[in-house]
Short mmCIF file of C-alpha atoms in Angstrom, two decimals:
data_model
loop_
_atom_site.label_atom_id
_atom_site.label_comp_id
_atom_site.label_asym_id
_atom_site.label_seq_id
_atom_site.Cartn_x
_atom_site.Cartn_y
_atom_site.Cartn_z
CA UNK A 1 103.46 -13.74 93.07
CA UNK A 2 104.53 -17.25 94.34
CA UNK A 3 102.43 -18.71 97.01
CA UNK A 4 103.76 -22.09 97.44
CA UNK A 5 107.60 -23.57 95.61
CA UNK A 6 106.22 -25.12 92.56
CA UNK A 7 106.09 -28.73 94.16
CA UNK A 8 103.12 -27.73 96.31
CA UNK A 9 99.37 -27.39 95.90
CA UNK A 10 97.53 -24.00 97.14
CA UNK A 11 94.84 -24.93 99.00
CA UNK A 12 92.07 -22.49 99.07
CA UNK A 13 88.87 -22.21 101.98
CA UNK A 14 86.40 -20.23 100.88
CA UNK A 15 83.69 -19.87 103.90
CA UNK A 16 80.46 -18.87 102.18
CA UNK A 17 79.03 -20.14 99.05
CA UNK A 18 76.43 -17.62 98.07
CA UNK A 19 77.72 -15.18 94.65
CA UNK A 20 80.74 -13.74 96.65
CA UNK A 21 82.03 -17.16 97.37
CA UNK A 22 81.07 -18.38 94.48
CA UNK A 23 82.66 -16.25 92.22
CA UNK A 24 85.64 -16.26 93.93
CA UNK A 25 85.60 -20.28 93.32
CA UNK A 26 84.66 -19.56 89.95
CA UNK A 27 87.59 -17.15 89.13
CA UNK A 28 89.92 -19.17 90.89
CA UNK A 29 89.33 -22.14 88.88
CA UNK A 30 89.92 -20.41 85.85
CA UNK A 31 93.71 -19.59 86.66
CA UNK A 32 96.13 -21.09 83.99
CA UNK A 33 97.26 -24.60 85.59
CA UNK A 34 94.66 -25.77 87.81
CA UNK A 35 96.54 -28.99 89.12
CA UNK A 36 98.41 -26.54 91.61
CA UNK A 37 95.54 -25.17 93.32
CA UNK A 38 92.44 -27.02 95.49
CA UNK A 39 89.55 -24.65 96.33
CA UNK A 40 86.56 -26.12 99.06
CA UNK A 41 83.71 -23.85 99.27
CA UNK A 42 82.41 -24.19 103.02
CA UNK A 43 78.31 -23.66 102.81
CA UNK A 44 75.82 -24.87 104.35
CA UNK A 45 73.02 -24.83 101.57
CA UNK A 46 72.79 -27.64 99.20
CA UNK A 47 73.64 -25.88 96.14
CA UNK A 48 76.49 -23.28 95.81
CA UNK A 49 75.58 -19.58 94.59
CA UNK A 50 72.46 -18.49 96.04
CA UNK A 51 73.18 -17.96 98.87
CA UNK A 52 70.91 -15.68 101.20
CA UNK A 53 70.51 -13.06 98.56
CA UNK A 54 69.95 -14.89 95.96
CA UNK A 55 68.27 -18.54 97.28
CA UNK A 56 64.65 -16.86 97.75
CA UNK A 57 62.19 -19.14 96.46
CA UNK A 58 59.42 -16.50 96.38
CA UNK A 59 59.15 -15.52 92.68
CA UNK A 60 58.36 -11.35 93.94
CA UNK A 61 61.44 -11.21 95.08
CA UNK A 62 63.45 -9.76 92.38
CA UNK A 63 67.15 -8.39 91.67
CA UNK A 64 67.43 -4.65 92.59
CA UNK A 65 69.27 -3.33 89.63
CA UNK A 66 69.16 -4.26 85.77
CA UNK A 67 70.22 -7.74 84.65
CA UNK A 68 72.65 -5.57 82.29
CA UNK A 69 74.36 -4.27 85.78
CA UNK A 70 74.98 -7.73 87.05
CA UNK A 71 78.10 -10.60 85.87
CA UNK A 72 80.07 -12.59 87.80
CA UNK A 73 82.86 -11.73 84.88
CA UNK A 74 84.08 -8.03 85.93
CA UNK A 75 85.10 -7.63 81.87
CA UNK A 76 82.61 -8.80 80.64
CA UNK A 77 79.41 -6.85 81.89
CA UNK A 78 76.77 -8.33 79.38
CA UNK A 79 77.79 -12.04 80.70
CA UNK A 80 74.30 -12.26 82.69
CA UNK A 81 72.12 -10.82 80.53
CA UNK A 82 73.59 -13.25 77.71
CA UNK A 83 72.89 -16.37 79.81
CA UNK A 84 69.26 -14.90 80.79
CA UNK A 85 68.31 -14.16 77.24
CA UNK A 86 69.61 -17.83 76.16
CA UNK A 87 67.97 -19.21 79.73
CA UNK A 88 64.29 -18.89 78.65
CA UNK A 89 63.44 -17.19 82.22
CA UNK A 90 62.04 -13.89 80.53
CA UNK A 91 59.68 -15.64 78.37
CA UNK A 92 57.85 -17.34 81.53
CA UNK A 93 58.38 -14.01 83.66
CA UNK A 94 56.68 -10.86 81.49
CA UNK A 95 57.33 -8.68 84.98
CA UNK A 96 60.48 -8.91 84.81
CA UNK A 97 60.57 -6.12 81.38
CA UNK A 98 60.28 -3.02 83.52
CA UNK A 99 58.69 0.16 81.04
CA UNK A 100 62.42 1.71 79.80
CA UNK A 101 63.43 -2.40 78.81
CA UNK A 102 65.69 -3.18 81.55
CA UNK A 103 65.23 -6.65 82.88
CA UNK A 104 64.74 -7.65 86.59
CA UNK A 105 64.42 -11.06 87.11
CA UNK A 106 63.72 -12.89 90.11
CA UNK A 107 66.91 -13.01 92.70
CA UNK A 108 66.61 -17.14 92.58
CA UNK A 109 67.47 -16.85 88.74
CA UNK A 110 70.82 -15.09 89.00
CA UNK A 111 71.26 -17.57 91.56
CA UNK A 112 70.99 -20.75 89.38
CA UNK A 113 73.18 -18.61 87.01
CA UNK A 114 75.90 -18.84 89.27
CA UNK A 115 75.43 -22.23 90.20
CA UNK A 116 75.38 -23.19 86.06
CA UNK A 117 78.84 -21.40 85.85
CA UNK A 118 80.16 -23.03 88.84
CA UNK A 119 78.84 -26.78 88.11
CA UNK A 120 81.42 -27.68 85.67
CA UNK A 121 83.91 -27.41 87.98
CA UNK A 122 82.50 -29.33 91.00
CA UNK A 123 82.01 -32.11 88.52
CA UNK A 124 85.71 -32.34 87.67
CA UNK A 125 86.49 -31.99 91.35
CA UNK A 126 88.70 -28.88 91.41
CA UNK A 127 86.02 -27.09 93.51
CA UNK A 128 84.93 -29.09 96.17
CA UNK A 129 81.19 -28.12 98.24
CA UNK A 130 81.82 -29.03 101.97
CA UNK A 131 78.19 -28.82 102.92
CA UNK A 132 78.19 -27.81 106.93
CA UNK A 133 78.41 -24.71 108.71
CA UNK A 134 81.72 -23.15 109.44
CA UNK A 135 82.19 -22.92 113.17
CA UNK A 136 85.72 -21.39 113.79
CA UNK A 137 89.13 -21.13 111.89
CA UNK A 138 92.66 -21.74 113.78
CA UNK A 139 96.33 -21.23 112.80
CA UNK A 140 98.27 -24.53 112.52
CA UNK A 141 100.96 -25.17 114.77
CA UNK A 142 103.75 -24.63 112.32
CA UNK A 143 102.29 -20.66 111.40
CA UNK A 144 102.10 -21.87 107.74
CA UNK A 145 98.93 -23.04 107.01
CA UNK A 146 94.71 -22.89 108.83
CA UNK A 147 92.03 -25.35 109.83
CA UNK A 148 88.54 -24.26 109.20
CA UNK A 149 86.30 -26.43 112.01
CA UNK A 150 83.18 -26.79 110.77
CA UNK A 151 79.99 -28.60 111.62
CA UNK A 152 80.44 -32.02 108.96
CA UNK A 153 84.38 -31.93 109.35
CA UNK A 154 87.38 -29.93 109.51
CA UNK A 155 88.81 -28.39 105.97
CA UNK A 156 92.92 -27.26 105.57
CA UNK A 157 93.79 -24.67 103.60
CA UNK A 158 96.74 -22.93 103.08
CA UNK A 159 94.65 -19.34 102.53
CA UNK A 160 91.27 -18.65 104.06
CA UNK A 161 88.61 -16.51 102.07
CA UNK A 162 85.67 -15.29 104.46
CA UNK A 163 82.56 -14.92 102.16
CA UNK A 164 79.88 -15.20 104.63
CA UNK A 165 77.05 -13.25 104.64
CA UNK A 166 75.75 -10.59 107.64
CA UNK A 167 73.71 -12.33 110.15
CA UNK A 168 70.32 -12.04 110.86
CA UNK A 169 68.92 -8.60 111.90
CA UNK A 170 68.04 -8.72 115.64
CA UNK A 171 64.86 -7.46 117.41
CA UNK A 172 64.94 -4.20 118.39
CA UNK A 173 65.21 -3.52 122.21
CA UNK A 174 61.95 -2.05 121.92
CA UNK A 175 60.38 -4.64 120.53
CA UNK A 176 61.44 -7.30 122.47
CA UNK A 177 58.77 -7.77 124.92
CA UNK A 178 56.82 -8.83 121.35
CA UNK A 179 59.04 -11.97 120.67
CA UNK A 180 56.27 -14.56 121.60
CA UNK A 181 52.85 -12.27 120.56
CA UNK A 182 50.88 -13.12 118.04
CA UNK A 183 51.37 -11.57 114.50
CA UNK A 184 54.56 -10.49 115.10
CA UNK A 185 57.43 -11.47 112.36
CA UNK A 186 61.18 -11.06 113.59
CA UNK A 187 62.77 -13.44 110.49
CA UNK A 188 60.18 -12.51 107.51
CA UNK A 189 62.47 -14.12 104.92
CA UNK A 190 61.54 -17.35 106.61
CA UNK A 191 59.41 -19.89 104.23
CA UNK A 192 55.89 -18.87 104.16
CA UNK A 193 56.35 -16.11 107.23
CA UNK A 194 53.95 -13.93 105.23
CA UNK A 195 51.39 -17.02 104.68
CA UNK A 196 49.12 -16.58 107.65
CA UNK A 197 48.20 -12.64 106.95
CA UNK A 198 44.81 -11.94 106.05
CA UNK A 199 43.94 -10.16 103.00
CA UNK A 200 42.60 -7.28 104.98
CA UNK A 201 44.65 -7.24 108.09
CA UNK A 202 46.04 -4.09 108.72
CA UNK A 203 50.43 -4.11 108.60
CA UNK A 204 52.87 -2.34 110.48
CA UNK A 205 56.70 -2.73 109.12
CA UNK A 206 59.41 -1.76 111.07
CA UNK A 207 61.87 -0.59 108.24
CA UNK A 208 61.53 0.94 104.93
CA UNK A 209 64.65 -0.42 103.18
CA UNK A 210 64.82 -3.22 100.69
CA UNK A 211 63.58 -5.63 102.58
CA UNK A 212 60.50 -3.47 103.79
CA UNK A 213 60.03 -3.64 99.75
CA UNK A 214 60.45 -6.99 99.43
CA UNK A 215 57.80 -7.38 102.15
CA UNK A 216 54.99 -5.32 100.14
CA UNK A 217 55.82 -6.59 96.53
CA UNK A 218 55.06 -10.52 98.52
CA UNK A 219 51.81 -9.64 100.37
CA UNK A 220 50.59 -7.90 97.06
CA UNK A 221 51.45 -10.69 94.81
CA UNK A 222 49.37 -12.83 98.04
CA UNK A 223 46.19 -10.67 97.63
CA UNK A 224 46.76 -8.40 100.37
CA UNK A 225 44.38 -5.08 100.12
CA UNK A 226 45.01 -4.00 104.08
CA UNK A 227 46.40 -0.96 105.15
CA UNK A 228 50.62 -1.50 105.05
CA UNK A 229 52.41 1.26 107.09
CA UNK A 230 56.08 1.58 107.34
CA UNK A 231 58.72 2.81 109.93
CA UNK A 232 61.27 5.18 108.95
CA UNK A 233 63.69 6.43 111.36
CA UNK A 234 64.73 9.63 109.01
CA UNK A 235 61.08 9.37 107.45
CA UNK A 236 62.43 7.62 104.02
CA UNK A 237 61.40 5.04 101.86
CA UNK A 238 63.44 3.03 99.11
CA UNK A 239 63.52 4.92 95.96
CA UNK A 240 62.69 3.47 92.66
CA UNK A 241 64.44 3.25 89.87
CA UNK A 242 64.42 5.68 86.80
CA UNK A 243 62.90 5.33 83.35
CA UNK A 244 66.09 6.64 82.19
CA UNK A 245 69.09 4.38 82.86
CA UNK A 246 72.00 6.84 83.29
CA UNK A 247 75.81 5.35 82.90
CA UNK A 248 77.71 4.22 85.84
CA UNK A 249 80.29 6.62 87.22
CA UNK A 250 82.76 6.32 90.58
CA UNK A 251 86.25 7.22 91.68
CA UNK A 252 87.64 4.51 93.25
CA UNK A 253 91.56 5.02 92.58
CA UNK A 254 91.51 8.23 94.55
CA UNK A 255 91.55 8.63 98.06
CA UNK A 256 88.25 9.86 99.51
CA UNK A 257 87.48 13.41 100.92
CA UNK A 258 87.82 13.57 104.74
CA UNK A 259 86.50 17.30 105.28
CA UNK A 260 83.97 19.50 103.98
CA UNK A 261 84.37 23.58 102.88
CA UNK A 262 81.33 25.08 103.12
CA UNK A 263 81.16 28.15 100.37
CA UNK A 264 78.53 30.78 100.78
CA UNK A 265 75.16 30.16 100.97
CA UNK A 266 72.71 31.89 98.30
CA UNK A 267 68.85 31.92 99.72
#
């Protein structure tokens, strides 16, 4: 399909510059004549790929599924764990083998995997970083093209890719009255949040997701022995994963089921 008359140059705003904007930069770069196309990745972090998933500096933090399950090339699923192998993390990270052989590094090394990928092409200019914050976007005057406002400059483009992440959880209602106490943690992804817990103090965690995990795997690798408790609203916890890895399946090309028959029930 033909964008622009041949004359022109696509310009490309991609707001967000953790993996999802990333790898659309990255992909996008790669398309056969590159003169015709400029891509600026809006983001405020330094460095492009990490974003918040994947810029955690604490090394318990760890990807959630195997290295083998993760690529920014969608044909090529063993493009991760080929860089890894070659990267030299594994041999400074034993944790990472898990008991069936899969590999789970930490989350800040698939982020500098990204960023390796992507470098090249910030160093020949056709991605551009625009470090700042993405405020608003507006539709030009003529209908043909946007302006992405953001907090170092403004950035035209001609299509506008939103790759930002979700924002940050908010206190529950309940909990509000606790914003200001002592001991209580509303952003625990912050540097060092976990720092000032005692060894033995006793935990409550609201939340028994991923990050509730995250939270644990960090005060054990800190020393913590105290009791940890955590909040479930249907009484769940996150599962772990098998020792057998069984092979991805899915149906996406078919349209999903909107009802349910129930058959008879055998007791």
């Amino acid at each position: 399909m033909n964008l622009l008359p041949a004359s022109s140059r696509l310009r490309v705003a991609i707001i967000g510059g953790g993996f999802s904007g990333a790898a659309v930069a990255w992909h996008l770069a790669q398309m056969p004549r590159p003169e015709r196309i400029s891509i600026s990745v809006i983001e405020p972090r330094p460095v492009l790929g990490g974003g918040l998933a994947y810029s955690s500096e604490e090394p318990s933090h760890r990807v959630n599924v195997p290295a083998i399950r993760m690529s920014m090339a969608p044909d090529d699923p063993q493009h991760f764990a080929r860089w890894l192998t070659g990267s030299g993390e594994l041999e400074h990270d034993p944790d990472a083998i898990w008991k069936n052989g899969d590999a789970f590094p930490r989350r800040r090394v698939f982020g500098r995997y990204v960023a390796e990928h992507l470098a090249p092409y910030l160093g020949s200019g056709l991605v551009r970083h625009a470090e700042g914050l993405a405020i608003r976007v507006t539709r030009d005057a003529s209908g043909a093209g946007w302006t992405v406002h953001t907090s170092s400059g403004l950035v035209a483009a001609d299509i506008v890719v939103l790759a930002a992440t979700h924002p940050q959880p908010a206190i529950p209602a309940a909990l509000i009255h606790l914003t200001e106490a002592p001991g209580f943690i509303a952003d625990p992804y912050a540097p060092a949040a976990l720092a000032g817990i005692g060894p033995e103090a006793s935990v409550l965690i609201v939340g028994s997701g991923l990050t509730s995990a995250d939270m644990v795997a960090e005060l054990d690798r800190r020393g913590h022995r105290g009791r940890i408790l955590a909040l479930s609203r249907r009484g769940l916890r996150s599962r772990g994963h098998p020792d057998v890895r069984g092979e991805p399946f899915g149906d996406f090309a078919s349209a999903p089921a909107t009802t349910v028959e129930f058959g008879d029930h055998v007791g």
